[in-house]
Short mmCIF file of C-alpha atoms and ligand atoms in Angstrom, two decimals:
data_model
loop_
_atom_site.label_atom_id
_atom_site.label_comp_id
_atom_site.label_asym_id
_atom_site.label_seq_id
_atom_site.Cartn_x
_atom_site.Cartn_y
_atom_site.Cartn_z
CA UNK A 1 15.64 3.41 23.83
CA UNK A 2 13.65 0.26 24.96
CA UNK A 3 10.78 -0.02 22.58
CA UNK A 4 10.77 2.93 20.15
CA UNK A 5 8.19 4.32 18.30
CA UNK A 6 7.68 2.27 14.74
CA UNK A 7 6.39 3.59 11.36
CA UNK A 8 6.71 1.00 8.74
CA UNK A 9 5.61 2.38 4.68
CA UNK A 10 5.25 -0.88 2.30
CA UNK A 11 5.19 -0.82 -1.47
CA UNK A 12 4.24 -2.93 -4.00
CA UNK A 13 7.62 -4.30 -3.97
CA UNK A 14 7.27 -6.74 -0.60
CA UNK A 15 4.04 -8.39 -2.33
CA UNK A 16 6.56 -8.30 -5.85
CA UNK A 17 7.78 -12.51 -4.29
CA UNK A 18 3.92 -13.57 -3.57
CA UNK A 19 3.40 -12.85 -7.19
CA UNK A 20 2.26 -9.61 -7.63
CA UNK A 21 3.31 -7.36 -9.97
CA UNK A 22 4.73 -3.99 -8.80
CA UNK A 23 4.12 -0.52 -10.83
CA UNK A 24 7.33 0.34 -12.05
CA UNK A 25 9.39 -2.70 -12.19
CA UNK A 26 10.22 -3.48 -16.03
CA UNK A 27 7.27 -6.11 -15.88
CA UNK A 28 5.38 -3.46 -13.94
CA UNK A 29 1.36 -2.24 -14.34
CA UNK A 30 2.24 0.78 -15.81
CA UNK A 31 3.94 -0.70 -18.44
CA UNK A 32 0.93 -2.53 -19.68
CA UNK A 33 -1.57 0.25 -19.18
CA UNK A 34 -1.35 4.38 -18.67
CA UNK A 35 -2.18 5.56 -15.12
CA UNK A 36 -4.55 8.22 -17.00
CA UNK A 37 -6.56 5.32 -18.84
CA UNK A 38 -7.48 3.51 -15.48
CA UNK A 39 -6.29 5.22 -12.20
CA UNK A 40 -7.89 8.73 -11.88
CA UNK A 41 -11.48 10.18 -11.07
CA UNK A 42 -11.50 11.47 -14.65
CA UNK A 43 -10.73 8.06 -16.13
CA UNK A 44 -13.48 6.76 -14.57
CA UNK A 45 -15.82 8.95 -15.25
CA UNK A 46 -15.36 8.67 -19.12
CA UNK A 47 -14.62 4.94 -19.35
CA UNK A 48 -15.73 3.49 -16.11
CA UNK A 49 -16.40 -0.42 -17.98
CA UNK A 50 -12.47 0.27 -18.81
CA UNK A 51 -11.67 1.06 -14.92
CA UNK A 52 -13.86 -1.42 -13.67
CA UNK A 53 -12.13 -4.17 -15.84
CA UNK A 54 -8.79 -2.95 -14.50
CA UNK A 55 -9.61 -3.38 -11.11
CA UNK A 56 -11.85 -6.82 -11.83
CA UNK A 57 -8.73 -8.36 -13.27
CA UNK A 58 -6.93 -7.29 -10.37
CA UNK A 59 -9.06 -8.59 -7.93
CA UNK A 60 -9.52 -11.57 -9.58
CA UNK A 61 -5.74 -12.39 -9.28
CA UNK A 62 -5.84 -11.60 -5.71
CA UNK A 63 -8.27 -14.13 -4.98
CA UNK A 64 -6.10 -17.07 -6.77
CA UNK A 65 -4.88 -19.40 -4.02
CA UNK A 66 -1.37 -19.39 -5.35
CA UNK A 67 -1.15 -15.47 -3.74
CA UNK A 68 -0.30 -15.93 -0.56
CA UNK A 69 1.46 -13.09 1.92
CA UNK A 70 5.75 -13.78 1.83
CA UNK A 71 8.11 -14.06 4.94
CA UNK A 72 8.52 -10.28 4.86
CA UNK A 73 4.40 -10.19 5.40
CA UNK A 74 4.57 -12.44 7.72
CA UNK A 75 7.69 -11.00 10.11
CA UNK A 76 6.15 -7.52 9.94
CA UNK A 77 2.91 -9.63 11.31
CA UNK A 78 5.13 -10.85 14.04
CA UNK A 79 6.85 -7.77 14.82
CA UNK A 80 3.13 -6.02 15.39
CA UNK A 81 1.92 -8.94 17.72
CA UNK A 82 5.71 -8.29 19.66
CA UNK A 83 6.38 -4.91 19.50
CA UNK A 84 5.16 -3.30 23.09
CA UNK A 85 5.96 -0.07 22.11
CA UNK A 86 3.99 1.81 19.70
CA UNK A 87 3.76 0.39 15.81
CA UNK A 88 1.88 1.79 12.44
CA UNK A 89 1.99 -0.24 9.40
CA UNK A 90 1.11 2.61 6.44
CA UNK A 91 0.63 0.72 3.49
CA UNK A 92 0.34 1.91 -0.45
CA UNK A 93 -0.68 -1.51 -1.52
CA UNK A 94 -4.20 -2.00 -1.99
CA UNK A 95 -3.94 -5.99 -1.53
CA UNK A 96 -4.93 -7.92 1.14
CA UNK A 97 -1.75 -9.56 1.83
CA UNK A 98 -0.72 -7.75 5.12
CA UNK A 99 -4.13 -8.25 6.45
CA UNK A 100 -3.84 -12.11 6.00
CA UNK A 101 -0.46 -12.31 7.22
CA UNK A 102 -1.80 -11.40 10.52
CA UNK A 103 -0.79 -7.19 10.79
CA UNK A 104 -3.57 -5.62 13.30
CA UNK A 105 -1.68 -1.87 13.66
CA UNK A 106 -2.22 -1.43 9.56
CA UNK A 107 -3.29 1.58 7.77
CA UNK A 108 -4.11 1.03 3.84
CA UNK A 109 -3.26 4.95 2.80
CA UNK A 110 -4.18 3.64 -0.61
CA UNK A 111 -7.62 2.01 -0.41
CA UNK A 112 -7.81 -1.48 -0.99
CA UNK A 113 -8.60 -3.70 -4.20
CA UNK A 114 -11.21 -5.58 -1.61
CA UNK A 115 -13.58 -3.10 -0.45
CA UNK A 116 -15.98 -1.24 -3.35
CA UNK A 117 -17.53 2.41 -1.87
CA UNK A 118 -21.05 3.60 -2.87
CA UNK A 119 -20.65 7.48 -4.26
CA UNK A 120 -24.37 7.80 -3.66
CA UNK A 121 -24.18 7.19 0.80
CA UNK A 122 -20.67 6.59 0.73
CA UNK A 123 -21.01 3.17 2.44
CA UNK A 124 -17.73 0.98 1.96
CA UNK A 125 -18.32 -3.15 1.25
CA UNK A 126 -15.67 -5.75 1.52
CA UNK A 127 -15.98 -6.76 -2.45
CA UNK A 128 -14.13 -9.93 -3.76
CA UNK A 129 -16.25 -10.18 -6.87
CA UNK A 130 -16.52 -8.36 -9.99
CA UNK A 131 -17.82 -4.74 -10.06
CA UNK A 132 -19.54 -3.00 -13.06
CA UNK A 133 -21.94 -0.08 -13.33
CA UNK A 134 -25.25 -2.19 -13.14
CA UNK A 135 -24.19 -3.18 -9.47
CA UNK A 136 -26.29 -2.07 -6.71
CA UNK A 137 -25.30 -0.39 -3.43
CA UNK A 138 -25.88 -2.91 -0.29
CA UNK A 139 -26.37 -0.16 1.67
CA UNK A 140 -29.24 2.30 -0.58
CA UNK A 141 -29.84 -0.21 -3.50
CA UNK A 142 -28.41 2.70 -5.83
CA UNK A 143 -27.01 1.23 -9.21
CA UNK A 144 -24.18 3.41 -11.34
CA UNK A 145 -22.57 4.25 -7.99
CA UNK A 146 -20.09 1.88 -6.99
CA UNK A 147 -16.31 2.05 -7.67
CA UNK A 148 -13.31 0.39 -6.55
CA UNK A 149 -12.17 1.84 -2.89
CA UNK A 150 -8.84 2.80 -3.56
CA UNK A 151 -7.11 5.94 -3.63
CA UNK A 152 -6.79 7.46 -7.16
CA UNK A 153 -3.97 10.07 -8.60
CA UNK A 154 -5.28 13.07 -7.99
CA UNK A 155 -7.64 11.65 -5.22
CA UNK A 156 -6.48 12.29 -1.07
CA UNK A 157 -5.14 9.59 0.43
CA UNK A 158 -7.00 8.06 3.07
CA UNK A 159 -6.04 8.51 7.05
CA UNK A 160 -3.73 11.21 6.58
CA UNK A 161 -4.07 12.77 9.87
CA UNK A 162 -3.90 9.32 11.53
CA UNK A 163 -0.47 9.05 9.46
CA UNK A 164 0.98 12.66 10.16
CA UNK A 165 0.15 11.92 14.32
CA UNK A 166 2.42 8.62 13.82
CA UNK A 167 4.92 10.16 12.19
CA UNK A 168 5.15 13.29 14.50
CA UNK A 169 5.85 10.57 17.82
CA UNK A 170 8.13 8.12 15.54
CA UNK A 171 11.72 7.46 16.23
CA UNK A 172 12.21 4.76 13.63
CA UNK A 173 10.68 5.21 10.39
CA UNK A 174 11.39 1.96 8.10
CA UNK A 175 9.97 1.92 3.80
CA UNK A 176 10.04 -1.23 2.28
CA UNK A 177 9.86 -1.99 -1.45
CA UNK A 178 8.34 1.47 -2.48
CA UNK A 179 10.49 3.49 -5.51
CA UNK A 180 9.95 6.62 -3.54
CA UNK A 181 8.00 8.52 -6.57
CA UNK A 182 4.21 8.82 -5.33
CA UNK A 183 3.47 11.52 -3.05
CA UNK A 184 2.84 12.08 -0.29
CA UNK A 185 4.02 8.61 1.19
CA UNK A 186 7.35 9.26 -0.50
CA UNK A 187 7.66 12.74 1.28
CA UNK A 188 7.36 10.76 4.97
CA UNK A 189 11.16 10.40 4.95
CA UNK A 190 11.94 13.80 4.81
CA UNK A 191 9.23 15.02 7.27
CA UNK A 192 10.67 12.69 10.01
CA UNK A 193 14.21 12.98 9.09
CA UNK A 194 17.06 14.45 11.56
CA UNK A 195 14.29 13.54 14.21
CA UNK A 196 13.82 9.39 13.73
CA UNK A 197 16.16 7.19 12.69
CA UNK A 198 15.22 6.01 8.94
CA UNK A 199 16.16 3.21 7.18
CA UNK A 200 14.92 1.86 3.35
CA UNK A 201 15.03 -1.70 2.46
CA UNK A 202 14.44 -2.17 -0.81
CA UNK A 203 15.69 -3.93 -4.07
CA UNK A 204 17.43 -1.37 -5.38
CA UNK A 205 18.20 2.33 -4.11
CA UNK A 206 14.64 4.14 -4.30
CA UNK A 207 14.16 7.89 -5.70
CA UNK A 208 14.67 8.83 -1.82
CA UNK A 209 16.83 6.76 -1.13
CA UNK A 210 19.43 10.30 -0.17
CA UNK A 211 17.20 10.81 2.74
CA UNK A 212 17.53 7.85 4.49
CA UNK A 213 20.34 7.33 7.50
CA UNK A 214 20.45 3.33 5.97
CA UNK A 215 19.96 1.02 3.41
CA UNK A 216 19.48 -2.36 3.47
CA UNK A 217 19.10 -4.06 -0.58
CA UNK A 218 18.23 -7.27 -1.46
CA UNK A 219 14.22 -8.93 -1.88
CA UNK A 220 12.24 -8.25 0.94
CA UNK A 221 11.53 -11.99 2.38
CA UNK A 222 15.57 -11.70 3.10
CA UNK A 223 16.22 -8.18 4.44
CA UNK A 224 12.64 -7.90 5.95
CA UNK A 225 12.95 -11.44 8.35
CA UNK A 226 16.55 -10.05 9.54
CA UNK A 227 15.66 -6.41 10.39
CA UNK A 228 12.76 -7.70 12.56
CA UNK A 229 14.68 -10.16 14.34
CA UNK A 230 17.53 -7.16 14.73
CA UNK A 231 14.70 -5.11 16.36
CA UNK A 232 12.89 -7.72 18.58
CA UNK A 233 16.52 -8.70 19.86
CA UNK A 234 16.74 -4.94 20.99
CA UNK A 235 19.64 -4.14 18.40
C1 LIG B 1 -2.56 13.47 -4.10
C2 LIG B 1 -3.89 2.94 -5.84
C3 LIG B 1 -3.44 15.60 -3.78
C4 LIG B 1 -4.31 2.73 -7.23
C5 LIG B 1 -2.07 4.51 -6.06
C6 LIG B 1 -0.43 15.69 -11.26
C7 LIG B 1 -1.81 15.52 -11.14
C8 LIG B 1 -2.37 14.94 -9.98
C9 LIG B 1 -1.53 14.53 -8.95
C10 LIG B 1 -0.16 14.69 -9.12
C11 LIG B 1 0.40 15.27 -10.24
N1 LIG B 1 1.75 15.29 -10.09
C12 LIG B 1 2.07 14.72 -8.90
C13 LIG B 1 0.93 14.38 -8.30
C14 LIG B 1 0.81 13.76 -7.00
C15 LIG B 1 0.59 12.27 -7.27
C16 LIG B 1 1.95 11.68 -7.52
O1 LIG B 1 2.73 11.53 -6.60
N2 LIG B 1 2.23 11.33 -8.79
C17 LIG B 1 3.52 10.76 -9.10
C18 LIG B 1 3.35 9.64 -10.12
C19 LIG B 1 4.42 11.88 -9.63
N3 LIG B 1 0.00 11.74 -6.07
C20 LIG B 1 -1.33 11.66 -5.97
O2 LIG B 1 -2.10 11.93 -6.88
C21 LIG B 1 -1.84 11.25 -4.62
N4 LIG B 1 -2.84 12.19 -4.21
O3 LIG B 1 -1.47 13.95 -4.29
O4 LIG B 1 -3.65 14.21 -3.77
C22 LIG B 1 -4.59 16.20 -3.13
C23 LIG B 1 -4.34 17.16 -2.19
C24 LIG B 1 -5.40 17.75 -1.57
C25 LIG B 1 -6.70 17.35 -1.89
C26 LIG B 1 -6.93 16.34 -2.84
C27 LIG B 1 -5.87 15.76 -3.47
C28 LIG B 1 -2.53 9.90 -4.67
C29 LIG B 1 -1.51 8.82 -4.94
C30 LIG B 1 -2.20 7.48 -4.82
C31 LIG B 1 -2.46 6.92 -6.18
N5 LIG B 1 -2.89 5.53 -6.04
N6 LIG B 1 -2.49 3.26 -5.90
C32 LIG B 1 -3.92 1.34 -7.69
O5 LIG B 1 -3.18 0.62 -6.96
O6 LIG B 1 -4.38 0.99 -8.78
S1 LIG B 1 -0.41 4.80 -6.24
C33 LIG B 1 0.44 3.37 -6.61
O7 LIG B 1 1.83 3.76 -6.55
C34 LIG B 1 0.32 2.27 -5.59
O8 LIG B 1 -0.39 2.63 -4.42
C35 LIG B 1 1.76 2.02 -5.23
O9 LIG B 1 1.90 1.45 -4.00
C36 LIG B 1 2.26 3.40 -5.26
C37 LIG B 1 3.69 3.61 -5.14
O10 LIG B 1 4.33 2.66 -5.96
P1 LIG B 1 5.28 1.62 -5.19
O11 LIG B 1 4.47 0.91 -4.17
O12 LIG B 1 6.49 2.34 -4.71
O13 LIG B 1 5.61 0.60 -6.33
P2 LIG B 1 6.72 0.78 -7.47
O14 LIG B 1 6.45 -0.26 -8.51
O15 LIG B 1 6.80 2.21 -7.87
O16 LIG B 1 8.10 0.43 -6.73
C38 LIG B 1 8.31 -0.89 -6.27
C39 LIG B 1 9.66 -0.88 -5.55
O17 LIG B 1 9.88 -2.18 -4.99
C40 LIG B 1 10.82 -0.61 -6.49
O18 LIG B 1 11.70 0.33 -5.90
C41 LIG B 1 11.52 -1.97 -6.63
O19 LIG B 1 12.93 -1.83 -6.73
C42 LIG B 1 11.18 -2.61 -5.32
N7 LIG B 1 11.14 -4.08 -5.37
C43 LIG B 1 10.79 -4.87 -6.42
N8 LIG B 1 10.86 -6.17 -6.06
C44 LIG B 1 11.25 -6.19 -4.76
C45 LIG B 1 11.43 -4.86 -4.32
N9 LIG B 1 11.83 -4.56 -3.08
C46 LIG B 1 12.05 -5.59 -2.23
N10 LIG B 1 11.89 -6.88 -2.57
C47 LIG B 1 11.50 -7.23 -3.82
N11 LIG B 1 11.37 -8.51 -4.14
#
């Protein structure tokens, strides 16, 4: 098939070499803190100085100089400017690093660690600063209301239909550096499989890893490079 249908998922594991920390990884974020403390509604709602200093620190790291996107962000960046056929990048990660690496067909399912959403009208700010419950809404000058706008456990992720029409017309569904456990991005193998080819690269074998047709280990700014410049030389 000339130019087939692409859905890429990303994890935290291709930002893991531009010096972000993934979730599960030994030296992972839930190893410091528990998802319940600072990643659901309900954690928010009884602690929100404890969420918003979660997400503050977060942010804050994001917007050192030294965190740059990796050759795997940037060949996936290529790949969407080449590709003629059709491409989605879903991604869990809630940095900016695909977005600066160039990706235009990109889909944060996730929410992202730069944007801060009103409750009160709902608007949605790009936010690089600090957030705390004294800050106002841009939008209705409402304090108390803003939070971080990512995706919480427990929370719908954003874009699904978007994501379930890309996956219905795929026939090549690649995940990098995700472990496979969060649903429902980890289900997306099985809901294309036997009808698009699939293929994981990741570091290690992921919790999915059994529904994949290939694997491809090793860090993502080696396997990532290579399998683009596989699939823009038509292999
Ligand atoms: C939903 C934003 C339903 C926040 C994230 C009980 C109660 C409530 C829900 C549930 C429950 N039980 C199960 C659920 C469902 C839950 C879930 O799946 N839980 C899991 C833990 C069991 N899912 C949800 O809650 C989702 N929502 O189900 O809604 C619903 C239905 C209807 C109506 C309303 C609601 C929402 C999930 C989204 C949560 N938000 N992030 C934040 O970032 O702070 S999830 C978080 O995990 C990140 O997004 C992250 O991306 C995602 C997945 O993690 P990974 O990216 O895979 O990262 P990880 O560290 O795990 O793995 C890294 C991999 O990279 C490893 O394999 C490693 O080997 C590899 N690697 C490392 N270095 C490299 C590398 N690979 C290549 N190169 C390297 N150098």
């Amino acid at each position: 098939m000339a130019h087939p249908s692409l859905v890429i998922l990303t994890g935290a594991g291709i930002s893991r070499e531009s010096g972000l920390a993934t979730f599960r990884d030994a030296d992972g974020i839930w190893a410091k803190v528990r998802i319940e403390d600072v990643a659901t509604p309900e954690a928010f709602a009884r602690d929100p100085a404890r969420v918003h200093a979660f997400y503050n620190a977060r942010r804050a790291q994001l917007r050192d100089p030294a965190i740059r996107p990796n050759a795997a962000h940037r060949a996936l960046a290529e790949l969407d400017a080449a590709w003629p056929g059709e491409l989605l990048l879903v991604t869990q990660n809630v940095d900016d690093l695909h977005d600066r690496a160039g990706s235009r067909r990109l889909l944060h399912m996730h929410g992202e660690l730069m944007r801060a959403r009103c409750m009160t009208c709902e608007a949605v700010h790009p936010w690089p600063d600090d957030l705390s419950t004294a800050t106002t809404c841009p939008a209705c000058g409402q304090a108390g209301g803003m939070r971080p706008h990512v995706v919480w456990f427990g929370e719908m992720p954003l874009d699904m239909a978007r994501i379930g029409a890309a996956l219905d017309r795929c026939d090549l569904f690649v995940a990098i550096g995700t472990s496979g456990q969060v649903y429902p991005a980890a289900g997306f193998v099985a809901e294309v499989a036997g009808r698009a080819r699939t293929v994981e690269l990741n570091l290690e074998p992921s919790a999915v890893a059994s529904d994949f047709d290939e694997a491809l280990h090793g860090p993502a700014t080696e396997t990532v490079p290579s399998f683009v410049a596989r699939l823009l030389a038509g292999a």
